[in-house]
Amino acid sequence: MKIAIVCYPTFGGSGVVATELGLELAHRGHEIHFITYRQPVRLALLNPNVHYHEVNVPEYPLFHYQPYELALSSKLVDMVKLYKIELLHVHYAIPHAYAGYMAKQMLKGDGINIPMVTTLHGTDITLVGNHPVYKPAVTFSINKSDIVTSVSQSLKDETNKLFKIKKEIHVIPNFIELGKTRNEKLISCNRSAMARKEERIVTHISNFRKVKRIPDIIKIFYKIQQHIPAKLMMVGDGPEKEKAELLCQELGIQDKVIFFGNSNEIDEILSYSDLFLLPSETESFGLAALEAMAWSVPVISSNSGGLPEVNFDGESGYLSNVGNIDSMAENALKILSDEETLAQFKQKALGVAQRFDIKNILPLYEELYQQAINNKSK
């Protein structure tokens, strides 16, 4: 199949999922065209089946905000014609599904009927999409998609609750690419640079927004390090980072916390981590937790949104109510205090992650792609 993928080319979860999906589809022989305003951060162009097309938005004094949706829909039309693309897969309802629908309508004028699959990721529904300004457009875009998917049952339920959806929403969970090469000697070396042998390494990775409850992470770690030697790795950047640094100073643990900022060495950091913290207010899925589990790192998380669908309580880690710092710290110590228990949780975390291997999830998308292509001629 010839498939166009539209996504945000950023460090965020939806962009990573879309990029990894496209690369794996290319490895399976499909011709993949990424269409966005910048090359996705994890996109490798070494595969002959992978193509990238940049959306240029001309600047005109007339426009206070440049019309990206118009530029994107026009680019989609041109690329579909030029490369005979058979299907659009857009990630995020707005603006991508909206632009995709406009492209579909323009192409119909040329006798081209191209199906569109829309994947809902979270904030496009629960945060941005639910705003009164955007809600009618989001509802329209979802209902005009040929096939709609969501990354969790929780997000599907939330979408149906917030919008008047007439389409069936297929749940296809996020995934992880397993089987990455581990250099144990290198991991050991890097770990010793971050922490002493007897110290546990606790990690958090996010965009440091309020929804991630960054102060909770610092407070949970504060309780952990009172009982066992430990270091905290904070990976990412965002509006809550400075407050977190100040809180570490107030608690007197600044020498036990490392702030990395945005990093391209996520796998390396996770490879020597012992525990992952994700106490978010809500998560549509919790991709960061899955990435940690793929490196045999158990997870302490809240039980909100789609997190219970990926972090299995008592198996890959533990779940607690949002804001229950004492419970999360207690559960963390259950895992970290004993070598044998930690080893068991690490093994179980990897076992859960294997259920979400991309090789298990990708066929679900391929089946829907074929269904969409077959239905277009009916």
CSV table of C-alpha atoms in Angstrom, one decimal:
chain,number,residue,atom,x,y,z
A,1,MET,CA,0.0,0.0,0.0
A,2,LYS,CA,1.0,3.6,-0.5
A,3,ILE,CA,0.2,5.5,2.7
A,4,ALA,CA,0.5,9.2,3.7
A,5,ILE,CA,1.1,9.8,7.4
A,6,VAL,CA,0.3,13.2,8.9
A,7,CYS,CA,1.5,13.9,12.4
A,8,TYR,CA,3.2,16.5,14.6
A,9,PRO,CA,7.0,16.1,14.2
A,10,THR,CA,7.8,16.6,17.8
A,11,PHE,CA,9.0,14.7,20.9
A,12,GLY,CA,5.4,14.2,22.0
A,13,GLY,CA,3.9,10.7,22.1
A,14,SER,CA,1.6,11.0,19.0
A,15,GLY,CA,4.5,12.1,16.8
A,16,VAL,CA,6.7,9.2,18.1
A,17,VAL,CA,3.9,6.6,17.6
A,18,ALA,CA,3.2,7.9,14.1
A,19,THR,CA,6.8,7.8,13.1
A,20,GLU,CA,7.5,4.4,14.5
A,21,LEU,CA,4.4,3.0,12.8
A,22,GLY,CA,5.4,4.4,9.5
A,23,LEU,CA,8.9,3.0,9.7
A,24,GLU,CA,7.7,-0.4,10.6
A,25,LEU,CA,5.1,-0.3,7.8
A,26,ALA,CA,8.0,0.6,5.4
A,27,HIS,CA,10.0,-2.4,6.7
A,28,ARG,CA,7.0,-4.6,5.8
A,29,GLY,CA,7.1,-3.3,2.2
A,30,HIS,CA,4.6,-0.5,2.2
A,31,GLU,CA,5.5,2.9,0.6
A,32,ILE,CA,5.2,5.5,3.3
A,33,HIS,CA,5.0,9.3,2.8
A,34,PHE,CA,5.4,11.5,5.9
A,35,ILE,CA,3.8,14.9,5.3
A,36,THR,CA,4.3,17.6,7.9
A,37,TYR,CA,6.0,21.0,8.5
A,38,ARG,CA,9.3,19.5,9.8
A,39,GLN,CA,11.0,16.2,9.7
A,40,PRO,CA,9.8,14.1,12.6
A,41,VAL,CA,12.5,13.7,15.3
A,42,ARG,CA,12.7,9.9,15.1
A,43,LEU,CA,12.4,9.7,11.3
A,44,ALA,CA,15.2,7.8,9.5
A,45,LEU,CA,15.2,8.2,5.8
A,46,LEU,CA,17.6,5.3,5.0
A,47,ASN,CA,14.7,3.0,3.9
A,48,PRO,CA,13.8,3.4,0.2
A,49,ASN,CA,10.1,3.0,1.1
A,50,VAL,CA,10.2,6.1,3.4
A,51,HIS,CA,9.6,9.6,2.0
A,52,TYR,CA,9.3,13.0,3.7
A,53,HIS,CA,7.5,16.0,2.2
A,54,GLU,CA,7.7,19.3,4.0
A,55,VAL,CA,4.6,21.6,4.2
A,56,ASN,CA,5.6,25.2,3.6
A,57,VAL,CA,3.4,27.9,4.9
A,58,PRO,CA,4.0,31.2,3.1
A,59,GLU,CA,3.9,34.3,5.3
A,60,TYR,CA,1.5,37.1,4.2
A,61,PRO,CA,0.9,40.3,6.2
A,62,LEU,CA,-2.8,39.7,5.7
A,63,PHE,CA,-2.8,36.7,8.0
A,64,HIS,CA,-2.3,37.3,11.7
A,65,TYR,CA,-2.0,33.5,12.1
A,66,GLN,CA,-0.6,31.6,9.1
A,67,PRO,CA,-3.2,29.1,7.7
A,68,TYR,CA,-1.3,25.8,8.2
A,69,GLU,CA,-4.5,23.7,7.5
A,70,LEU,CA,-4.8,25.2,4.0
A,71,ALA,CA,-1.2,24.6,3.2
A,72,LEU,CA,-1.4,21.0,4.6
A,73,SER,CA,-4.6,20.1,2.6
A,74,SER,CA,-3.1,21.5,-0.6
A,75,LYS,CA,0.2,19.5,0.0
A,76,LEU,CA,-1.8,16.4,0.6
A,77,VAL,CA,-3.7,16.9,-2.7
A,78,ASP,CA,-0.4,17.4,-4.6
A,79,MET,CA,1.3,14.4,-3.0
A,80,VAL,CA,-1.6,12.0,-3.6
A,81,LYS,CA,-1.7,12.9,-7.3
A,82,LEU,CA,2.1,12.8,-7.7
A,83,TYR,CA,2.8,9.5,-5.9
A,84,LYS,CA,-0.7,7.8,-6.4
A,85,ILE,CA,-1.1,7.5,-2.6
A,86,GLU,CA,-3.9,5.1,-1.7
A,87,LEU,CA,-4.7,6.1,1.9
A,88,LEU,CA,-4.3,9.0,4.4
A,89,HIS,CA,-3.5,8.2,8.1
A,90,VAL,CA,-3.8,11.4,10.1
A,91,HIS,CA,-2.7,11.5,13.8
A,92,TYR,CA,-4.7,14.1,15.9
A,93,ALA,CA,-8.2,15.2,15.0
A,94,ILE,CA,-7.2,18.8,14.6
A,95,PRO,CA,-5.9,20.2,12.5
A,96,HIS,CA,-4.9,17.0,10.6
A,97,ALA,CA,-8.3,15.3,10.2
A,98,TYR,CA,-9.8,18.6,9.2
A,99,ALA,CA,-7.1,19.2,6.6
A,100,GLY,CA,-7.4,15.6,5.5
A,101,TYR,CA,-11.1,16.0,4.9
A,102,MET,CA,-10.6,19.1,2.8
A,103,ALA,CA,-8.0,17.3,0.7
A,104,LYS,CA,-10.4,14.4,0.2
A,105,GLN,CA,-13.1,16.8,-1.1
A,106,MET,CA,-10.6,18.5,-3.5
A,107,LEU,CA,-9.4,15.2,-4.8
A,108,LYS,CA,-13.0,14.1,-5.5
A,109,GLY,CA,-13.2,16.9,-8.0
A,110,ASP,CA,-10.5,15.1,-9.9
A,111,GLY,CA,-12.2,11.7,-9.7
A,112,ILE,CA,-9.9,10.5,-6.8
A,113,ASN,CA,-11.6,8.9,-3.8
A,114,ILE,CA,-9.0,8.4,-1.1
A,115,PRO,CA,-9.9,7.0,2.3
A,116,MET,CA,-8.8,8.6,5.6
A,117,VAL,CA,-8.0,6.9,8.9
A,118,THR,CA,-7.9,9.2,11.9
A,119,THR,CA,-6.1,8.2,15.1
A,120,LEU,CA,-7.1,10.0,18.3
A,121,HIS,CA,-4.2,10.4,20.8
A,122,GLY,CA,-5.6,12.4,23.8
A,123,THR,CA,-5.2,16.1,24.1
A,124,ASP,CA,-6.7,16.6,20.6
A,125,ILE,CA,-9.9,15.3,22.4
A,126,THR,CA,-9.8,16.0,26.1
A,127,LEU,CA,-8.0,19.4,26.1
A,128,VAL,CA,-7.9,21.2,22.8
A,129,GLY,CA,-10.8,19.4,21.0
A,130,ASN,CA,-13.3,20.0,23.8
A,131,HIS,CA,-12.8,23.7,23.7
A,132,PRO,CA,-16.1,25.4,22.5
A,133,VAL,CA,-14.2,27.1,19.6
A,134,TYR,CA,-13.0,23.8,18.2
A,135,LYS,CA,-15.6,21.3,19.3
A,136,PRO,CA,-17.8,21.5,16.2
A,137,ALA,CA,-14.8,21.1,13.8
A,138,VAL,CA,-13.5,18.2,15.8
A,139,THR,CA,-16.9,16.4,15.8
A,140,PHE,CA,-17.2,17.0,12.1
A,141,SER,CA,-13.7,15.8,11.3
A,142,ILE,CA,-14.1,12.6,13.3
A,143,ASN,CA,-17.5,11.8,11.8
A,144,LYS,CA,-16.2,12.4,8.3
A,145,SER,CA,-13.2,10.1,8.7
A,146,ASP,CA,-13.6,6.7,7.0
A,147,ILE,CA,-12.1,4.9,10.0
A,148,VAL,CA,-11.4,6.2,13.5
A,149,THR,CA,-9.0,4.7,16.1
A,150,SER,CA,-8.1,5.6,19.6
A,151,VAL,CA,-5.0,4.6,21.6
A,152,SER,CA,-7.0,3.3,24.6
A,153,GLN,CA,-10.5,2.3,25.7
A,154,SER,CA,-10.4,5.2,28.2
A,155,LEU,CA,-9.9,7.7,25.4
A,156,LYS,CA,-12.7,6.1,23.3
A,157,ASP,CA,-15.1,6.4,26.2
A,158,GLU,CA,-14.1,10.0,26.8
A,159,THR,CA,-14.5,10.8,23.1
A,160,ASN,CA,-18.0,9.4,23.0
A,161,LYS,CA,-18.9,11.2,26.2
A,162,LEU,CA,-17.6,14.6,25.0
A,163,PHE,CA,-18.7,14.5,21.3
A,164,LYS,CA,-21.6,13.3,19.3
A,165,ILE,CA,-19.8,10.6,17.4
A,166,LYS,CA,-21.5,8.6,14.8
A,167,LYS,CA,-18.5,6.5,13.8
A,168,GLU,CA,-17.3,3.3,15.4
A,169,ILE,CA,-14.0,4.0,17.2
A,170,HIS,CA,-11.6,1.1,17.1
A,171,VAL,CA,-9.2,0.8,20.0
A,172,ILE,CA,-5.6,0.1,18.9
A,173,PRO,CA,-3.2,0.6,21.8
A,174,ASN,CA,0.1,2.3,21.5
A,175,PHE,CA,3.1,0.1,21.0
A,176,ILE,CA,6.8,-0.3,21.6
A,177,GLU,CA,9.6,-1.6,19.4
A,178,LEU,CA,11.3,-4.4,21.3
A,179,GLY,CA,14.5,-6.2,20.6
A,180,LYS,CA,16.8,-3.2,20.7
A,181,THR,CA,20.5,-4.2,21.2
A,182,ARG,CA,21.7,-3.9,24.8
A,183,ASN,CA,25.3,-3.2,25.5
A,184,GLU,CA,25.6,-4.4,29.1
A,185,LYS,CA,29.2,-3.1,29.5
A,186,LEU,CA,28.2,0.4,28.2
A,187,ILE,CA,25.1,0.4,30.4
A,188,SER,CA,27.2,-0.4,33.5
A,189,CYS,CA,29.7,2.3,32.7
A,190,ASN,CA,27.0,5.0,32.2
A,191,ARG,CA,25.2,3.9,35.3
A,192,SER,CA,28.3,4.4,37.4
A,193,ALA,CA,28.5,8.0,36.1
A,194,MET,CA,25.0,8.7,37.4
A,195,ALA,CA,24.8,6.8,40.7
A,196,ARG,CA,26.8,4.7,43.1
A,197,LYS,CA,26.3,0.9,42.9
A,198,GLU,CA,24.2,0.8,46.0
A,199,GLU,CA,21.9,3.7,44.8
A,200,ARG,CA,18.6,3.0,43.1
A,201,ILE,CA,17.9,5.0,40.0
A,202,VAL,CA,14.4,6.5,39.7
A,203,THR,CA,13.3,8.1,36.4
A,204,HIS,CA,10.6,10.4,35.0
A,205,ILE,CA,10.3,11.5,31.4
A,206,SER,CA,7.7,14.0,30.2
A,207,ASN,CA,7.0,17.5,28.8
A,208,PHE,CA,6.8,18.9,32.3
A,209,ARG,CA,3.2,20.2,32.0
A,210,LYS,CA,0.9,20.6,35.0
A,211,VAL,CA,-1.0,17.4,34.0
A,212,LYS,CA,2.1,15.4,34.8
A,213,ARG,CA,2.1,16.5,38.5
A,214,ILE,CA,5.8,17.2,38.6
A,215,PRO,CA,5.8,18.3,42.3
A,216,ASP,CA,4.4,14.9,43.2
A,217,ILE,CA,7.4,13.2,41.5
A,218,ILE,CA,9.8,15.2,43.6
A,219,LYS,CA,7.8,14.5,46.8
A,220,ILE,CA,7.6,10.8,46.1
A,221,PHE,CA,11.3,10.6,45.5
A,222,TYR,CA,11.9,12.6,48.7
A,223,LYS,CA,10.2,9.9,50.7
A,224,ILE,CA,12.0,7.1,48.8
A,225,GLN,CA,15.5,8.5,49.5
A,226,GLN,CA,14.7,8.9,53.2
A,227,HIS,CA,14.7,5.0,53.4
A,228,ILE,CA,17.1,3.8,50.7
A,229,PRO,CA,20.0,5.4,48.7
A,230,ALA,CA,18.6,6.7,45.4
A,231,LYS,CA,19.0,9.2,42.6
A,232,LEU,CA,16.2,10.8,40.5
A,233,MET,CA,16.6,11.3,36.7
A,234,MET,CA,14.2,14.0,35.4
A,235,VAL,CA,14.2,13.9,31.6
A,236,GLY,CA,12.3,16.5,29.5
A,237,ASP,CA,11.5,20.2,29.5
A,238,GLY,CA,8.5,22.4,30.1
A,239,PRO,CA,6.7,25.0,32.2
A,240,GLU,CA,7.0,23.0,35.5
A,241,LYS,CA,10.7,22.4,35.3
A,242,GLU,CA,11.9,25.5,37.1
A,243,LYS,CA,9.4,24.9,40.0
A,244,ALA,CA,10.7,21.4,40.3
A,245,GLU,CA,14.3,22.5,40.6
A,246,LEU,CA,13.3,25.0,43.3
A,247,LEU,CA,11.3,22.3,45.2
A,248,CYS,CA,14.4,20.1,45.1
A,249,GLN,CA,16.4,22.9,46.7
A,250,GLU,CA,13.7,23.5,49.4
A,251,LEU,CA,13.8,19.8,50.3
A,252,GLY,CA,17.6,19.7,50.3
A,253,ILE,CA,17.8,16.9,47.7
A,254,GLN,CA,19.2,18.9,44.7
A,255,ASP,CA,22.4,16.8,44.8
A,256,LYS,CA,20.3,13.6,44.3
A,257,VAL,CA,18.3,14.9,41.3
A,258,ILE,CA,19.6,15.3,37.8
A,259,PHE,CA,17.6,17.4,35.3
A,260,PHE,CA,18.6,16.4,31.7
A,261,GLY,CA,16.2,18.6,29.6
A,262,ASN,CA,15.1,17.1,26.3
A,263,SER,CA,17.3,14.2,25.3
A,264,ASN,CA,17.8,11.8,22.4
A,265,GLU,CA,19.3,9.2,24.8
A,266,ILE,CA,16.0,8.0,26.3
A,267,ASP,CA,16.8,4.4,25.8
A,268,GLU,CA,20.2,4.8,27.4
A,269,ILE,CA,18.7,6.5,30.4
A,270,LEU,CA,16.0,3.9,30.8
A,271,SER,CA,18.4,1.0,30.4
A,272,TYR,CA,20.0,1.7,33.8
A,273,SER,CA,16.8,2.8,35.6
A,274,ASP,CA,15.3,0.8,38.4
A,275,LEU,CA,11.9,2.5,38.7
A,276,PHE,CA,9.7,4.9,36.6
A,277,LEU,CA,7.4,7.4,38.1
A,278,LEU,CA,4.2,8.7,36.2
A,279,PRO,CA,1.7,10.1,38.8
A,280,SER,CA,-0.2,12.1,36.1
A,281,GLU,CA,-3.5,13.8,36.5
A,282,THR,CA,-4.5,11.8,33.4
A,283,GLU,CA,-2.9,10.0,30.5
A,284,SER,CA,-4.7,8.9,27.3
A,285,PHE,CA,-2.4,5.8,27.3
A,286,GLY,CA,0.9,6.3,29.0
A,287,LEU,CA,3.5,5.7,26.3
A,288,ALA,CA,6.4,6.8,28.5
A,289,ALA,CA,5.4,4.0,31.0
A,290,LEU,CA,5.4,1.4,28.2
A,291,GLU,CA,8.8,2.6,27.0
A,292,ALA,CA,10.2,2.2,30.5
A,293,MET,CA,8.7,-1.3,30.8
A,294,ALA,CA,10.3,-2.3,27.5
A,295,TRP,CA,13.6,-1.7,29.3
A,296,SER,CA,12.5,-3.9,32.2
A,297,VAL,CA,11.7,-0.9,34.4
A,298,PRO,CA,8.6,-1.3,36.7
A,299,VAL,CA,6.2,1.7,36.9
A,300,ILE,CA,4.6,3.6,39.8
A,301,SER,CA,1.7,5.5,38.3
A,302,SER,CA,-1.7,7.0,39.0
A,303,ASN,CA,-4.8,5.0,38.0
A,304,SER,CA,-6.2,7.7,35.8
A,305,GLY,CA,-7.2,7.6,32.1
A,306,GLY,CA,-5.6,4.8,30.1
A,307,LEU,CA,-2.8,4.0,32.6
A,308,PRO,CA,-4.5,0.9,34.0
A,309,GLU,CA,-4.6,-0.5,30.4
A,310,VAL,CA,-0.8,-0.5,30.3
A,311,ASN,CA,0.5,-0.6,33.9
A,312,PHE,CA,-0.9,-3.7,35.5
A,313,ASP,CA,-1.2,-3.3,39.3
A,314,GLY,CA,1.0,-5.7,41.2
A,315,GLU,CA,2.5,-7.0,37.9
A,316,SER,CA,4.4,-4.4,36.0
A,317,GLY,CA,4.3,-2.0,38.9
A,318,TYR,CA,1.6,-0.4,41.1
A,319,LEU,CA,-1.4,2.0,40.6
A,320,SER,CA,-2.6,4.6,43.1
A,321,ASN,CA,-5.2,7.4,43.2
A,322,VAL,CA,-4.1,10.7,41.7
A,323,GLY,CA,-2.2,12.8,44.3
A,324,ASN,CA,-1.7,10.0,46.8
A,325,ILE,CA,2.0,10.6,47.3
A,326,ASP,CA,2.2,8.4,50.4
A,327,SER,CA,0.7,5.4,48.6
A,328,MET,CA,3.0,5.8,45.6
A,329,ALA,CA,6.1,6.2,47.8
A,330,GLU,CA,5.1,3.1,49.8
A,331,ASN,CA,4.6,1.1,46.6
A,332,ALA,CA,8.0,2.3,45.2
A,333,LEU,CA,9.7,1.1,48.4
A,334,LYS,CA,8.0,-2.3,48.1
A,335,ILE,CA,9.7,-2.7,44.7
A,336,LEU,CA,13.1,-1.1,45.5
A,337,SER,CA,13.9,-2.3,49.0
A,338,ASP,CA,14.6,-5.9,48.1
A,339,GLU,CA,16.9,-7.2,45.2
A,340,GLU,CA,14.8,-10.3,44.6
A,341,THR,CA,11.5,-8.3,44.5
A,342,LEU,CA,13.0,-5.7,42.1
A,343,ALA,CA,14.3,-8.4,39.8
A,344,GLN,CA,10.8,-10.0,39.7
A,345,PHE,CA,9.1,-6.7,38.9
A,346,LYS,CA,11.6,-6.0,36.2
A,347,GLN,CA,11.0,-9.3,34.6
A,348,LYS,CA,7.2,-8.9,34.8
A,349,ALA,CA,7.4,-5.3,33.4
A,350,LEU,CA,9.2,-6.6,30.3
A,351,GLY,CA,6.6,-9.4,30.0
A,352,VAL,CA,3.8,-6.8,29.9
A,353,ALA,CA,5.6,-4.7,27.4
A,354,GLN,CA,6.0,-7.7,25.1
A,355,ARG,CA,2.2,-7.7,24.7
A,356,PHE,CA,2.5,-4.3,23.1
A,357,ASP,CA,5.3,-5.1,20.7
A,358,ILE,CA,4.8,-3.3,17.4
A,359,LYS,CA,4.8,-6.6,15.6
A,360,ASN,CA,1.6,-7.5,17.5
A,361,ILE,CA,-0.1,-4.1,17.0
A,362,LEU,CA,0.9,-3.2,13.4
A,363,PRO,CA,-1.3,-5.9,11.8
A,364,LEU,CA,-4.4,-4.3,13.4
A,365,TYR,CA,-3.7,-1.1,11.5
A,366,GLU,CA,-3.0,-3.0,8.3
A,367,GLU,CA,-6.4,-4.7,8.6
A,368,LEU,CA,-8.1,-1.4,9.0
A,369,TYR,CA,-6.2,0.1,6.1
A,370,GLN,CA,-7.3,-2.7,3.8
A,371,GLN,CA,-10.9,-2.4,5.0
A,372,ALA,CA,-10.8,1.4,4.3
A,373,ILE,CA,-9.4,0.8,0.8
A,374,ASN,CA,-11.9,-1.9,0.0
A,375,ASN,CA,-14.9,0.2,1.2
A,376,LYS,CA,-14.0,3.2,-0.9
A,377,SER,CA,-15.3,1.5,-4.0
A,378,LYS,CA,-18.6,0.5,-2.5
